[in-house]
Coordinates of C-alpha atoms in Angstrom, one line a residue:
Chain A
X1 CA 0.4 -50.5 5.7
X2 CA 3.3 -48.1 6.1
X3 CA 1.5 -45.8 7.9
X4 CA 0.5 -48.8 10.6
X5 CA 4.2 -49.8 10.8
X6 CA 5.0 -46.2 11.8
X7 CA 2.3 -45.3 14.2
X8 CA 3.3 -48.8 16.0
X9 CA 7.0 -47.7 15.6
X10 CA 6.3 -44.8 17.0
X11 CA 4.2 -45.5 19.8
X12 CA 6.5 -48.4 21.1
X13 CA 9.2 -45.6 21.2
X14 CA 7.0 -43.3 23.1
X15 CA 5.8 -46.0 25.2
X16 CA 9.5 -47.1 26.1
X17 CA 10.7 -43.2 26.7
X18 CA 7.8 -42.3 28.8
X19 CA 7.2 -45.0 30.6
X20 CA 11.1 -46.3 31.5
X21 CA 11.5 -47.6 34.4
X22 CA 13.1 -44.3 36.5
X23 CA 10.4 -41.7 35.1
X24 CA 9.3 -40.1 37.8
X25 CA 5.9 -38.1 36.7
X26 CA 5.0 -37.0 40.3
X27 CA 7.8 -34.9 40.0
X28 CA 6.3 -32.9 36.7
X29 CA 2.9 -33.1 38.7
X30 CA 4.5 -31.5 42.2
X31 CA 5.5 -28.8 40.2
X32 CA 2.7 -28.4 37.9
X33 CA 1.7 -24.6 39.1
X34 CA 5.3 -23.5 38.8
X35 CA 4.6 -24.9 35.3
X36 CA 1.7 -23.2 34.8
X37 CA 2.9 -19.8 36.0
X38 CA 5.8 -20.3 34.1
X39 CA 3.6 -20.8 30.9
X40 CA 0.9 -17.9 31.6
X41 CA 4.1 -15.8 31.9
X42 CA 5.2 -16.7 28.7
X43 CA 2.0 -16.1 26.8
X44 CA 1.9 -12.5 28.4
X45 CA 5.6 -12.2 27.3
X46 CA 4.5 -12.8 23.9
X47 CA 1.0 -11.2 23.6
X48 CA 2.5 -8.0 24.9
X49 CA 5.8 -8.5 22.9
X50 CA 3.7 -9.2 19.3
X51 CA 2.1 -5.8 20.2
X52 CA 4.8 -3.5 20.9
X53 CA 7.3 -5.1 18.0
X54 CA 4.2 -4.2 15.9
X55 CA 4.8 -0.5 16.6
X56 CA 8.3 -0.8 16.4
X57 CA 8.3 -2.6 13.3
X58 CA 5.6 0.2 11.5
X59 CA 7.8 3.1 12.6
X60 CA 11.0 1.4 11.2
X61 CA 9.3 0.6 8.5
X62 CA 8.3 4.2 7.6
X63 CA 11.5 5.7 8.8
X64 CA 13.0 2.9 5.9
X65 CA 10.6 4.9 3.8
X66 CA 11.4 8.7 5.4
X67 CA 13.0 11.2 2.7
X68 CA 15.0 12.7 5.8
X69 CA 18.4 10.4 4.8
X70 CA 19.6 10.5 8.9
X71 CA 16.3 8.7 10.0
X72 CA 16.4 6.3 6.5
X73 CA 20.5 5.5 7.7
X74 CA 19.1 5.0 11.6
X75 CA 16.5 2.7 10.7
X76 CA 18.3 1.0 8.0
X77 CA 21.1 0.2 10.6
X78 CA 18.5 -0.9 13.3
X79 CA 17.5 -3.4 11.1
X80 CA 20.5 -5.0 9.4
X81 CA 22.2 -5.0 12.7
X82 CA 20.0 -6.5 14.6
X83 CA 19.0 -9.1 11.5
X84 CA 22.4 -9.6 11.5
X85 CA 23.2 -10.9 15.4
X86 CA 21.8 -14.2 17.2
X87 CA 19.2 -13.2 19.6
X88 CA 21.4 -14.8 22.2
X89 CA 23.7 -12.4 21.5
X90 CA 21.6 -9.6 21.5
X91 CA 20.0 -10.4 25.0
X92 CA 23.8 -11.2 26.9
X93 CA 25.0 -7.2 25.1
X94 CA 22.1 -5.3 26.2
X95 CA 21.6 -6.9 29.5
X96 CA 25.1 -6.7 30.3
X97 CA 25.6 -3.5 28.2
X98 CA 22.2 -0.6 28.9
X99 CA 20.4 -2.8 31.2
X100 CA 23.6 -3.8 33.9
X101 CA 24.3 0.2 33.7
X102 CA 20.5 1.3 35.1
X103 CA 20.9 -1.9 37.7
X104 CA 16.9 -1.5 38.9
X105 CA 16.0 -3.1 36.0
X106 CA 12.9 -5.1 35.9
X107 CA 13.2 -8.6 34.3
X108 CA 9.9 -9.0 32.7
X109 CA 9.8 -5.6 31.5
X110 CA 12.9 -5.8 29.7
X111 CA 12.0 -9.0 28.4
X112 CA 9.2 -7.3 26.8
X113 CA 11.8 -4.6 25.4
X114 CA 14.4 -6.8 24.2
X115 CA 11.7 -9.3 22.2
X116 CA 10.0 -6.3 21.1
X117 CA 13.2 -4.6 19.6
X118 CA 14.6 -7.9 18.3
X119 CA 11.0 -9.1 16.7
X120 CA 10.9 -5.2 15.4
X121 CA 13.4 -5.4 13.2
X122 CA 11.7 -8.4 11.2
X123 CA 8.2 -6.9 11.3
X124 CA 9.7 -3.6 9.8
X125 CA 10.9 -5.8 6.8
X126 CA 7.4 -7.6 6.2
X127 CA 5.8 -3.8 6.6
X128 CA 8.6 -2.5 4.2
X129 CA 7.5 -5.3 2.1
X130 CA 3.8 -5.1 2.2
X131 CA 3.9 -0.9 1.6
X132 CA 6.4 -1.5 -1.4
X133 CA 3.6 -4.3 -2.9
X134 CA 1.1 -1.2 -3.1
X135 CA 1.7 -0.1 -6.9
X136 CA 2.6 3.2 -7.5
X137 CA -0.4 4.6 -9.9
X138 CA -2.3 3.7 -6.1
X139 CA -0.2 6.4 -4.8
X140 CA -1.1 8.7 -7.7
X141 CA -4.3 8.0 -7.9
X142 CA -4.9 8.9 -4.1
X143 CA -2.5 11.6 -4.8
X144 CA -5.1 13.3 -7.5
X145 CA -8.1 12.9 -5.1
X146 CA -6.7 14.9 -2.5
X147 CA -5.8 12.2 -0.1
X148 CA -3.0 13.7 2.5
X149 CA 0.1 11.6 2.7
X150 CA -1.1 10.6 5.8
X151 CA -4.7 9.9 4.4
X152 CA -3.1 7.7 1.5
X153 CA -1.3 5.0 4.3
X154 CA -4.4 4.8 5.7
X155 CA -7.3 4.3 3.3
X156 CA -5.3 3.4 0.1
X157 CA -1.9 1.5 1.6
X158 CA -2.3 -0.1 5.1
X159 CA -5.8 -1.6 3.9
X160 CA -3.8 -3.5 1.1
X161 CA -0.8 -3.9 2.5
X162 CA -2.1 -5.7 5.7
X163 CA -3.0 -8.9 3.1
X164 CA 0.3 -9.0 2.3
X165 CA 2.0 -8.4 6.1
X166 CA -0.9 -11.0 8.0
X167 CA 0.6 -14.3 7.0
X168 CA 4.5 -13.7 7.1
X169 CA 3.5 -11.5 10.6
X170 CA 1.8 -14.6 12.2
X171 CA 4.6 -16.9 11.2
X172 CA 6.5 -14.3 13.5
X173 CA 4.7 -14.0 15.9
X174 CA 5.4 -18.1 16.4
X175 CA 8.7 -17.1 16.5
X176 CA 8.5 -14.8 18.9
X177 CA 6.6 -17.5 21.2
X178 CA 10.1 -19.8 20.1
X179 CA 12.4 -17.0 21.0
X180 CA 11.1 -15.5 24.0
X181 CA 12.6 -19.4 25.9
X182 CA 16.0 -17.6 25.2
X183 CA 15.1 -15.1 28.0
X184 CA 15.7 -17.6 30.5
X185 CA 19.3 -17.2 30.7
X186 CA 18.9 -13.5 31.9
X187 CA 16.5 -14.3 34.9
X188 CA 12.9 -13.6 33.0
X189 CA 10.6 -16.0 35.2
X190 CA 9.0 -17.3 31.6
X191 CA 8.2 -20.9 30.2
X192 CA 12.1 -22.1 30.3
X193 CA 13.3 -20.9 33.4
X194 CA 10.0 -22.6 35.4
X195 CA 10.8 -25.7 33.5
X196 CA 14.9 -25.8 34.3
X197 CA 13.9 -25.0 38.3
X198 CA 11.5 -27.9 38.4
X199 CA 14.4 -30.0 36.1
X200 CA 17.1 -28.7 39.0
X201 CA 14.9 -29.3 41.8
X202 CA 14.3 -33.4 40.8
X203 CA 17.0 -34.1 38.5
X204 CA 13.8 -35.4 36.0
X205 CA 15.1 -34.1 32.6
X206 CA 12.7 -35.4 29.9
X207 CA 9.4 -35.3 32.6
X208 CA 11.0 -31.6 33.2
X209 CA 11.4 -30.6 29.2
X210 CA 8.7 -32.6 27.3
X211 CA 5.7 -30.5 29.3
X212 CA 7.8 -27.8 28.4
X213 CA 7.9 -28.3 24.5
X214 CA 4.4 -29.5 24.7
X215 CA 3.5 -25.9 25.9
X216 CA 5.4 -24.4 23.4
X217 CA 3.5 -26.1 20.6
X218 CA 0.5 -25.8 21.8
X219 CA 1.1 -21.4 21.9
X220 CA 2.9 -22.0 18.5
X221 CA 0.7 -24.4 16.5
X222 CA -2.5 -22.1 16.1
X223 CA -0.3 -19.5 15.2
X224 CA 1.2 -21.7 12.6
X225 CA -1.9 -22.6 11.5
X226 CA -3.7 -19.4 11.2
X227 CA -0.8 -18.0 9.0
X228 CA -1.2 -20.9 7.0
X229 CA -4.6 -20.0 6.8
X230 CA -4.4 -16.7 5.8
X231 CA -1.6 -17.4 3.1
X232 CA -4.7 -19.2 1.3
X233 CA -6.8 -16.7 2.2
X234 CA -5.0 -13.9 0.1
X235 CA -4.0 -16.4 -2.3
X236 CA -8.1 -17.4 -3.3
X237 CA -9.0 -14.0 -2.5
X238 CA -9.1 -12.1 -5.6
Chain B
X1 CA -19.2 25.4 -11.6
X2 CA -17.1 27.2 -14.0
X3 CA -18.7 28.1 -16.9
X4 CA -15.6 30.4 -18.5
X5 CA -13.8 27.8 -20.3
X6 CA -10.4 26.8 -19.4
X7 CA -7.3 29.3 -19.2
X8 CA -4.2 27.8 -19.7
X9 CA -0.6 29.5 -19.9
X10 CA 2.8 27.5 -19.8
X11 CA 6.2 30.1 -19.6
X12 CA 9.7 28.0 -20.7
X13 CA 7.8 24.4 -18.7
X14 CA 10.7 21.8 -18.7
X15 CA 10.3 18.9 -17.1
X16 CA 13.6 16.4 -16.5
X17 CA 13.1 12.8 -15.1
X18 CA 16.6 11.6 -14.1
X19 CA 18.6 12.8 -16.8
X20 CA 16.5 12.7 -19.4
X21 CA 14.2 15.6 -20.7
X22 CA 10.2 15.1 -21.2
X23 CA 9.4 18.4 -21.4
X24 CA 11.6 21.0 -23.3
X25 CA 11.1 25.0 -22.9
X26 CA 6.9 24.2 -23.4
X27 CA 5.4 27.8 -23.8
X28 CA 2.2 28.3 -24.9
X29 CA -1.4 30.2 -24.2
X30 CA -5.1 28.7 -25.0
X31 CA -8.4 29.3 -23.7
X32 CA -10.8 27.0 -24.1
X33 CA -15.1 27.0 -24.1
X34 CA -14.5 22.9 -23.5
X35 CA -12.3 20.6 -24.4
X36 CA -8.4 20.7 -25.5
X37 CA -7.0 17.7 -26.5
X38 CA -3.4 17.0 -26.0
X39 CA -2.1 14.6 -28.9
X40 CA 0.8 13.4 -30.7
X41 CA 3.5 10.5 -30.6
X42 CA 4.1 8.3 -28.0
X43 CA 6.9 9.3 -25.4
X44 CA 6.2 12.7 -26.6
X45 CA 5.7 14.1 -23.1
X46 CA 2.0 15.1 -23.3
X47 CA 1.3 12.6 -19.5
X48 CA 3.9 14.7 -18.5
X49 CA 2.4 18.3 -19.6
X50 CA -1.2 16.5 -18.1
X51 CA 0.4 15.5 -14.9
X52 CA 2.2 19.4 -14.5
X53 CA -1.6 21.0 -15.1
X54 CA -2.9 18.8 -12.8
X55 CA -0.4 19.3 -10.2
X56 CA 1.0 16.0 -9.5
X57 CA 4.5 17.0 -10.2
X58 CA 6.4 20.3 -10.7
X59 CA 8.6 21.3 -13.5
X60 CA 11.8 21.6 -12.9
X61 CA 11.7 25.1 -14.6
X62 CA 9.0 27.3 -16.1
X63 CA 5.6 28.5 -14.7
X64 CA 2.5 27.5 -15.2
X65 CA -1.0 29.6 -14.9
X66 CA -4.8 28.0 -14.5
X67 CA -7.2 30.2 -15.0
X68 CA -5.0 32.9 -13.9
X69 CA -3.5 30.8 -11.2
X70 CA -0.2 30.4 -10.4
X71 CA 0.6 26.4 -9.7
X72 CA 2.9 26.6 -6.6
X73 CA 6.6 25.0 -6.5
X74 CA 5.9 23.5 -3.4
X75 CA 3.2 20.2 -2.4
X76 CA 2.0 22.4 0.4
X77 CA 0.6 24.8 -2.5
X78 CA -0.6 22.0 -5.1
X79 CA -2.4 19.9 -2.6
X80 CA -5.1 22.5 -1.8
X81 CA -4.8 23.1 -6.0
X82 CA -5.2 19.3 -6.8
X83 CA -8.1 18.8 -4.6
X84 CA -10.5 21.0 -7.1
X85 CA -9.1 18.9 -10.3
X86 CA -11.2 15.6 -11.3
X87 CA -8.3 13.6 -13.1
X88 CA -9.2 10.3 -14.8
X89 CA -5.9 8.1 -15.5
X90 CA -5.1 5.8 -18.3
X91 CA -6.2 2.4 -15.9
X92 CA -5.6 1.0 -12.5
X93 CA -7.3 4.3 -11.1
X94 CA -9.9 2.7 -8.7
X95 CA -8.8 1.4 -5.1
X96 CA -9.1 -2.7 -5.2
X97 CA -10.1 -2.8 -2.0
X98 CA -12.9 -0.6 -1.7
X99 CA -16.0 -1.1 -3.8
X100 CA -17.3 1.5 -6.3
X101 CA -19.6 3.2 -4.3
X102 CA -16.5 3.3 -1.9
X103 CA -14.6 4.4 -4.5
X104 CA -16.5 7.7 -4.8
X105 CA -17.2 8.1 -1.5
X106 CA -13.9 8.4 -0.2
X107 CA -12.5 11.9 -1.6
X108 CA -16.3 13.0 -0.9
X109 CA -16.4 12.2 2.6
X110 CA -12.3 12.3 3.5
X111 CA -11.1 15.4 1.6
X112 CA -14.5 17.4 0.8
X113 CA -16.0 16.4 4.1
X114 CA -19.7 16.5 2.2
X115 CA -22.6 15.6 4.7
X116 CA -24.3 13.8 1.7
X117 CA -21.3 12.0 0.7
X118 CA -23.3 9.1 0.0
X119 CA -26.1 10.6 -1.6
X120 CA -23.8 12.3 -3.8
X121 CA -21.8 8.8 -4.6
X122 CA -25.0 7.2 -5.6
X123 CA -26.8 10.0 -8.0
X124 CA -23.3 10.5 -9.7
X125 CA -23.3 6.5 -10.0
X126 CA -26.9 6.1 -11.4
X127 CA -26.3 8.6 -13.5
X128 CA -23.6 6.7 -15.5
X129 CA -26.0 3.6 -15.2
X130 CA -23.7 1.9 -12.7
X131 CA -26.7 1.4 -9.7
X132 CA -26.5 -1.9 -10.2
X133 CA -22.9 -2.6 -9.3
X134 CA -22.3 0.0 -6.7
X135 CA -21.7 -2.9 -4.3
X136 CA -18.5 -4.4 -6.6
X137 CA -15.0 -4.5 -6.3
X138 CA -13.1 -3.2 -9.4
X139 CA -12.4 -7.0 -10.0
X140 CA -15.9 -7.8 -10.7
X141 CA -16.1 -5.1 -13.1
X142 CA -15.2 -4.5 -16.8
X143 CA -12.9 -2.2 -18.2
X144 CA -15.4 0.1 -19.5
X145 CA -17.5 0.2 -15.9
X146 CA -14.3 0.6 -14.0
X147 CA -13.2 3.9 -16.2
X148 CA -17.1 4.9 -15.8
X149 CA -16.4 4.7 -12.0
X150 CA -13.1 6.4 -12.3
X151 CA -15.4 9.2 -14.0
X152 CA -17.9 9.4 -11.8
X153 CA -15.1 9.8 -9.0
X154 CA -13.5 12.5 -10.5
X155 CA -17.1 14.4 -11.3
X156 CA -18.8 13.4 -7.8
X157 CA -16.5 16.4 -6.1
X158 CA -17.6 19.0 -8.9
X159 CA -14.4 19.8 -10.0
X160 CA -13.2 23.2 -11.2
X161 CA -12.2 21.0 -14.4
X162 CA -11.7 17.3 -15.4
X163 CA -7.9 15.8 -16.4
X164 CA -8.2 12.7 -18.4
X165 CA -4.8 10.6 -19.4
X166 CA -5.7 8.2 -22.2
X167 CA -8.9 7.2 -20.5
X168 CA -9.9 4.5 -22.8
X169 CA -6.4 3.3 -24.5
X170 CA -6.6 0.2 -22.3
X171 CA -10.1 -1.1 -23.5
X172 CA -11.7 -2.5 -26.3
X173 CA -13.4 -1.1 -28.6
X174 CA -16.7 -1.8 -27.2
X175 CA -15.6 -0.6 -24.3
X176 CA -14.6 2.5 -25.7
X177 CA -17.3 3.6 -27.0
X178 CA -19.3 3.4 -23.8
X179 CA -16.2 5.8 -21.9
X180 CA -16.4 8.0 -25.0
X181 CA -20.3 8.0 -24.8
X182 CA -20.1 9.2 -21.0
X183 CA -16.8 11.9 -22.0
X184 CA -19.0 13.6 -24.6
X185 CA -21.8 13.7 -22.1
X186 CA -19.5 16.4 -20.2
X187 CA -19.1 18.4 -22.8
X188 CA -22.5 19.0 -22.6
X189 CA -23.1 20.3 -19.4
X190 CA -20.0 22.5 -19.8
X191 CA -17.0 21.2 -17.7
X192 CA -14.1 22.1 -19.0
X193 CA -12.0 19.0 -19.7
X194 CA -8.4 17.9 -21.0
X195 CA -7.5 14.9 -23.2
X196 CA -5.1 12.7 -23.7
X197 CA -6.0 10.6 -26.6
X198 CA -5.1 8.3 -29.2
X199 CA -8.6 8.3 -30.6
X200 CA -8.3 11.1 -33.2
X201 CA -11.9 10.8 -34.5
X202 CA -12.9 11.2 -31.0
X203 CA -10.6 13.8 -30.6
X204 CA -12.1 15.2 -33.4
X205 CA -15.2 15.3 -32.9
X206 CA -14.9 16.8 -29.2
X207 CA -12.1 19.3 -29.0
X208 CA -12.0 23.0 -29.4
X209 CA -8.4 22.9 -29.5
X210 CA -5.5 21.0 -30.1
X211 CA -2.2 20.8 -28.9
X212 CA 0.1 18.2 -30.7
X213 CA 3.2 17.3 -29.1
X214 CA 6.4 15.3 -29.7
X215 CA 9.3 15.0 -28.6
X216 CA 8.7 17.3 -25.6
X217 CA 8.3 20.3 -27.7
X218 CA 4.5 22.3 -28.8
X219 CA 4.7 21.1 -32.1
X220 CA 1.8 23.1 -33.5
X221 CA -1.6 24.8 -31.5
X222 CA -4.6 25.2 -33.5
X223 CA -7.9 25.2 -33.2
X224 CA -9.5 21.7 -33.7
X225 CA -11.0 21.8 -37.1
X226 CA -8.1 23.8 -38.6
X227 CA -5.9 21.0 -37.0
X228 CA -7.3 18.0 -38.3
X229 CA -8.2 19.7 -41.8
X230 CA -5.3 21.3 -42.5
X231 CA -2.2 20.9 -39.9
X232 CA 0.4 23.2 -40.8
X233 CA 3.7 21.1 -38.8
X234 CA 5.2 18.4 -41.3
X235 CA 5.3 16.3 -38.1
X236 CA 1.4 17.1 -37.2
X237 CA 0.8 16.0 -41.1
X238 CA 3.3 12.7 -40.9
X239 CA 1.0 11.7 -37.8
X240 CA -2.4 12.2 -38.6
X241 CA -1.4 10.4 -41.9
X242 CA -0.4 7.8 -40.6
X243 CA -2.5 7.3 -37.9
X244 CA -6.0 7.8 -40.0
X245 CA -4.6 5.5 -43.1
X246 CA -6.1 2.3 -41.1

């Protein structure tokens, strides 16, 4: 019965919001391409962004590991600071820091960079995480068979470790989808920015910014799901 | 394979974790046809002395010679060293993630480079009657066929000599007797082996030579039937007394 009253509750509301009388669809549908282009960039951003933050985040993670106390301190720093600053933040200083110096720089590109450093940071700590679960008679056991050190990360640690890094790394890489809107305020023609042209262009907010969250979830919510998914996985799994 | 017998000579071997001392000033000499077992009290620093001869950690003073060999100071020297060692650890030796033909296979093919990795894998598997669960992770076995894997792992690369730390002080006694069953089945085909062991009769029954230990001191090394007949240390007496009363 509940349920009823809320589905009806909720689709009067939706009906009344959608369908109000000064809606104007035909403006979201005039600019559908600009949508689309807008939402194919930012599943490129991403894609290309989970990739390199993936490298980033494995070689902080192992220079958090190093013996060699300079690179431990670098990467240590690398990570708390940039944990510790909104990404907001972190996209106005370094396009108005590095980037404004340079001048030529291109958008998309650097929106690649920035995500990927940002996102980095986070990945190190799930790979820091995942290498620290391994316990350490594996290491001694692959130690006494002759493995390299080398050898040991990658048939002993990364094998095992990955079961621990997969679920909290998809749940980041929805983030990343999330985070990558911010880029919009430096120019990077992404999701956002397509959405606030078409929105300044009509003056249509919600037929402007609903599409727009409606892509979003429908980048983020499979990604959601498969971390879910692979939580259970390991969690059954043994 | 070597057919000599083991070698062994420690020089003033101290080992010192932190602050605290596991190994103290450790000199001694033994050769032996087959097996020396290292025993004594918990805590008494014979892992330790196992983990120095087999090259997974350096003293912090002393030498230390293996059949004439010098170990190295440095990891560049005792990786090439370690790679001709079989050592067998108390538990948790096997990789969860691999099965136990895996298991085998991967010093074989990754740090031997054998052509007949496989082949190898399997006869040293059937030969500890394991055929039948070559496919298994170590979760699907028991104790006593994980350590039998952990065996066959260390033997499959026809080490120089075999290291074993408590092998079977995790299992039951069922269990036990099976590892024990496979242990004495080395000393028959002549690889030289060291013990670590709680099981005296075993130890007994196996050894050529003892070396009890406490307290990160030799406290007496004698040959195995002089040891367990007659011990001449007070603490080697105290031990065995109270160790065989139950």
């Amino acid at each position: 019965m509940s349920v009823l009253v809320i589905a009806l509750g909720l689709s009067f509301f939706c009906w009344s919001v959608l369908a109000g009388t000064q809606r104007n669809w035909t403006a979201f549908w005039e600019y559908r391409n600009l949508f689309l282009k807008g939402w194919l960039s930012t599943l490129q951003l991403a894609g290309m962004s989970l990739i390199v933050s993936s490298i980033f985040g494995i070689l902080a993670a192992l220079a958090l590991r190093s013996v060699i106390l300079p690179v431990r301190h670098l990467a240590l720093f690398y990570v708390e600071l940039i944990r510790g600053l909104p990404f907001l933040v972190l996209i106005l200083l370094l396009f108005y820091g590095p980037a404004e110096v340079t001048r030529n720089v291109e958008r998309f590109t650097f929106g690649v960079f920035i995500l990927s450093f940002f996102s980095g940071a986070y990945i190190a700590e799930m790979v820091r995480a995942g290498i620290e679960s391994i316990s350490s008679s594996q290491w001694e056991s692959a130690r006494a068979i002759g493995l390299s050190k080398w050898q040991t990360y990658r048939f002993v640690v990364f094998p095992q470790a990955i079961r621990q890094i997969l679920p909290p790394l998809a749940g980041q890489f929805a983030s990343l989808i999330k985070d990558s809107s911010l880029l919009s305020v430096i120019g990077v023609a992404e999701f956002t920015q397509s959405a606030q042209q078409a929105f300044s262009a009509t003056y249509s907010g919600l037929e402007s910014f609903l599409p727009l969250g409606v892509g979003y979830l429908i980048l983020t919510l499979p990604v959601l799901f498969l971390s879910r998914y692979l939580q259970n996985l390991l969690r059954y799994e043994h | 394979m070597n057919t000599d017998g083991l070698q062994i000579r420690c020089q003033g071997v101290s080992k010192v974790f932190g602050d605290q001392p596991v190994l103290k000033d450790v000199s001694f000499e033994v050769r032996v046809p087959h097996v020396l077992a290292l025993i004594g009290p918990s805590g008494g620093g014979k892992s330790t002395l196992l983990r120095v001869l087999g090259g997974l950690i350096s003293p912090t003073t002393g030498t230390v010679a293996v059949n004439g060999q010098v170990l190295s100071k440095e990891e560049s020297g005792l990786a090439p060293y370690r790679k001709r060692i079989g050592t067998v650890f108390q538990a948790y030796n096997l990789f969860p993630h691999l099965t136990a033909l895996e298991n085998v296979m991967l010093p074989l093919k990754e740090v031997h480079h054998f052509p007949d990795a496989e082949d190898r894998a399997n006869a040293t598997l059937s030969r500890f009657r394991l055929s039948d669960h070559m496919g298994k992770r170590p979760a699907e076995l028991s104790g006593g066929q994980r350590q039998r894997v952990a065996i066959a792992r260390a033997l499959a690369i026809d080490p120089a000599f075999l290291l074993m730390d408590e092998p079977t002080s995790a299992l039951d006694p069922e269990m036990t007797a099976e590892v024990l069953e496979v242990i004495s089945s080395l000393r028959s085909e002549g690889r030289p082996l060291v013990l670590v062991t709680h099981a005296m009769g075993f130890a007994r029954s196996i050894a050529d030579h003892v070396l009890f230990i406490g307290e990160g001191r030799i406290i007496e090394s004698a040959p195995s039937t002089e040891f367990f007949s007659a011990p001449k240390a007070p603490e080697a007496a105290q031990f065995l007394e109270k160790i065989l009363r139950y």
